[in-house]
């Protein structure tokens, strides 16, 4: 993937974070795309679960109920969501069996990179139920 594409996605993520309505629109787009994914494999089921956690984290931040992660972590989460809905991926989504590979890899990387933030959020989330 080119540096220009990554920079464009980061810019879109930054712009999205400027308004809660933009973030809500992004979340709606992600949910629509997630609903179209077959969870017929463990890898895809895990991917969908991870996307759902990211959505909940971003939603909790924008509604003000959870603010314990940094601006960098928030930008990383939103970057992952923007990348997921971006139609031009490293591997286009319409390619059978391979189309989601780059999306899955990026979300996996985000989960590993932000493991502490995600774990703290999950503890907070469980305590809030």
Tab-separated table of C-alpha atoms in Angstrom:
chain	number	residue	atom	x	y	z
A	1	UNK	CA	0.000	0.000	0.000
A	2	UNK	CA	1.348	3.394	-0.893
A	3	UNK	CA	2.304	6.040	1.625
A	4	UNK	CA	-0.135	8.389	-0.137
A	5	UNK	CA	-3.036	6.003	0.550
A	6	UNK	CA	-2.075	5.620	4.213
A	7	UNK	CA	-1.733	9.399	4.583
A	8	UNK	CA	-5.134	9.868	2.927
A	9	UNK	CA	-6.763	7.405	5.332
A	10	UNK	CA	-5.088	9.053	8.342
A	11	UNK	CA	-6.331	12.447	7.144
A	12	UNK	CA	-9.848	11.051	6.762
A	13	UNK	CA	-9.600	9.562	10.286
A	14	UNK	CA	-8.452	12.924	11.703
A	15	UNK	CA	-11.282	14.747	9.903
A	16	UNK	CA	-13.800	12.171	11.103
A	17	UNK	CA	-12.747	12.752	14.706
A	18	UNK	CA	-13.541	16.473	14.455
A	19	UNK	CA	-17.294	15.874	14.705
A	20	UNK	CA	-19.271	13.250	16.584
A	21	UNK	CA	-21.785	13.044	13.720
A	22	UNK	CA	-18.986	12.049	11.331
A	23	UNK	CA	-17.892	9.335	13.762
A	24	UNK	CA	-21.471	8.094	14.056
A	25	UNK	CA	-21.714	7.964	10.245
A	26	UNK	CA	-18.456	6.005	10.071
A	27	UNK	CA	-19.724	3.522	12.650
A	28	UNK	CA	-22.946	3.072	10.678
A	29	UNK	CA	-20.959	2.380	7.482
A	30	UNK	CA	-18.754	-0.142	9.274
A	31	UNK	CA	-21.763	-1.928	10.761
A	32	UNK	CA	-23.409	-2.145	7.327
A	33	UNK	CA	-20.263	-3.672	5.837
A	34	UNK	CA	-19.815	-6.046	8.798
A	35	UNK	CA	-23.375	-7.299	8.344
A	36	UNK	CA	-22.451	-8.397	4.806
A	37	UNK	CA	-19.482	-10.506	5.931
A	38	UNK	CA	-19.976	-14.216	6.248
A	39	UNK	CA	-18.740	-15.396	9.639
A	40	UNK	CA	-18.216	-18.877	8.256
A	41	UNK	CA	-14.687	-19.223	9.593
A	42	UNK	CA	-13.040	-18.692	12.954
A	43	UNK	CA	-10.801	-16.020	11.424
A	44	UNK	CA	-13.769	-14.020	10.148
A	45	UNK	CA	-15.708	-14.476	13.402
A	46	UNK	CA	-12.722	-13.151	15.355
A	47	UNK	CA	-12.388	-10.262	12.906
A	48	UNK	CA	-16.059	-9.327	13.324
A	49	UNK	CA	-15.726	-9.528	17.118
A	50	UNK	CA	-12.650	-7.280	17.035
A	51	UNK	CA	-14.393	-4.733	14.809
A	52	UNK	CA	-17.351	-4.714	17.193
A	53	UNK	CA	-15.035	-4.001	20.143
A	54	UNK	CA	-13.408	-1.144	18.228
A	55	UNK	CA	-16.840	0.273	17.395
A	56	UNK	CA	-17.873	0.095	21.065
A	57	UNK	CA	-14.632	1.791	22.134
A	58	UNK	CA	-15.067	4.656	19.678
A	59	UNK	CA	-18.760	5.004	20.515
A	60	UNK	CA	-17.999	5.089	24.268
A	61	UNK	CA	-15.429	7.805	23.657
A	62	UNK	CA	-17.679	10.036	21.559
A	63	UNK	CA	-20.616	9.731	23.944
A	64	UNK	CA	-18.294	10.646	26.818
A	65	UNK	CA	-18.753	7.502	28.875
A	66	UNK	CA	-15.151	6.284	28.441
A	67	UNK	CA	-12.161	8.567	27.931
A	68	UNK	CA	-9.282	6.499	29.315
A	69	UNK	CA	-7.291	6.059	26.125
A	70	UNK	CA	-5.021	8.547	24.393
A	71	UNK	CA	-5.742	10.629	21.310
A	72	UNK	CA	-3.229	8.444	19.455
A	73	UNK	CA	-5.096	5.282	20.413
A	74	UNK	CA	-8.402	6.841	19.365
A	75	UNK	CA	-6.916	7.912	16.020
A	76	UNK	CA	-5.569	4.387	15.504
A	77	UNK	CA	-9.009	2.889	16.184
A	78	UNK	CA	-10.733	5.289	13.793
A	79	UNK	CA	-7.998	4.713	11.187
A	80	UNK	CA	-8.825	0.993	11.313
A	81	UNK	CA	-12.525	1.680	10.791
A	82	UNK	CA	-11.869	4.107	7.926
A	83	UNK	CA	-9.515	1.603	6.282
A	84	UNK	CA	-12.156	-1.102	6.602
A	85	UNK	CA	-14.787	0.906	4.721
A	86	UNK	CA	-12.355	2.309	2.133
A	87	UNK	CA	-13.263	0.664	-1.169
A	88	UNK	CA	-9.699	0.588	-2.518
A	89	UNK	CA	-7.734	-1.806	-0.321
A	90	UNK	CA	-4.394	-3.437	-0.809
A	91	UNK	CA	-6.426	-6.535	-1.704
A	92	UNK	CA	-9.896	-5.562	-3.017
A	93	UNK	CA	-12.724	-6.969	-0.884
A	94	UNK	CA	-14.547	-8.516	-3.843
A	95	UNK	CA	-11.763	-11.087	-4.416
A	96	UNK	CA	-13.093	-14.361	-2.978
A	97	UNK	CA	-11.192	-15.817	-0.014
A	98	UNK	CA	-8.540	-13.067	-0.094
A	99	UNK	CA	-10.527	-9.830	-0.163
A	100	UNK	CA	-10.642	-9.262	3.589
A	101	UNK	CA	-7.083	-10.403	4.268
A	102	UNK	CA	-5.625	-6.901	4.533
A	103	UNK	CA	-8.564	-5.682	6.650
A	104	UNK	CA	-8.226	-8.666	8.984
A	105	UNK	CA	-4.460	-8.122	9.228
A	106	UNK	CA	-4.835	-4.436	10.058
A	107	UNK	CA	-7.476	-5.033	12.744
A	108	UNK	CA	-5.334	-7.822	14.216
A	109	UNK	CA	-2.362	-5.424	14.293
A	110	UNK	CA	-4.475	-2.761	16.014
A	111	UNK	CA	-5.654	-5.298	18.594
A	112	UNK	CA	-2.068	-6.327	19.327
A	113	UNK	CA	-0.782	-2.740	19.392
A	114	UNK	CA	-3.539	-1.482	21.679
A	115	UNK	CA	-3.888	-4.622	23.781
A	116	UNK	CA	-3.573	-2.730	27.083
A	117	UNK	CA	-6.145	-0.096	26.079
A	118	UNK	CA	-8.517	-2.791	24.846
A	119	UNK	CA	-8.121	-4.877	28.001
A	120	UNK	CA	-8.821	-1.838	30.215
A	121	UNK	CA	-11.842	-0.955	28.112
A	122	UNK	CA	-13.211	-4.516	28.345
A	123	UNK	CA	-12.824	-4.437	32.172
A	124	UNK	CA	-14.626	-1.071	32.283
A	125	UNK	CA	-17.289	-2.347	29.901
A	126	UNK	CA	-17.945	-5.486	31.966
A	127	UNK	CA	-18.159	-3.421	35.169
A	128	UNK	CA	-20.614	-1.031	33.493
A	129	UNK	CA	-23.117	-3.727	32.549
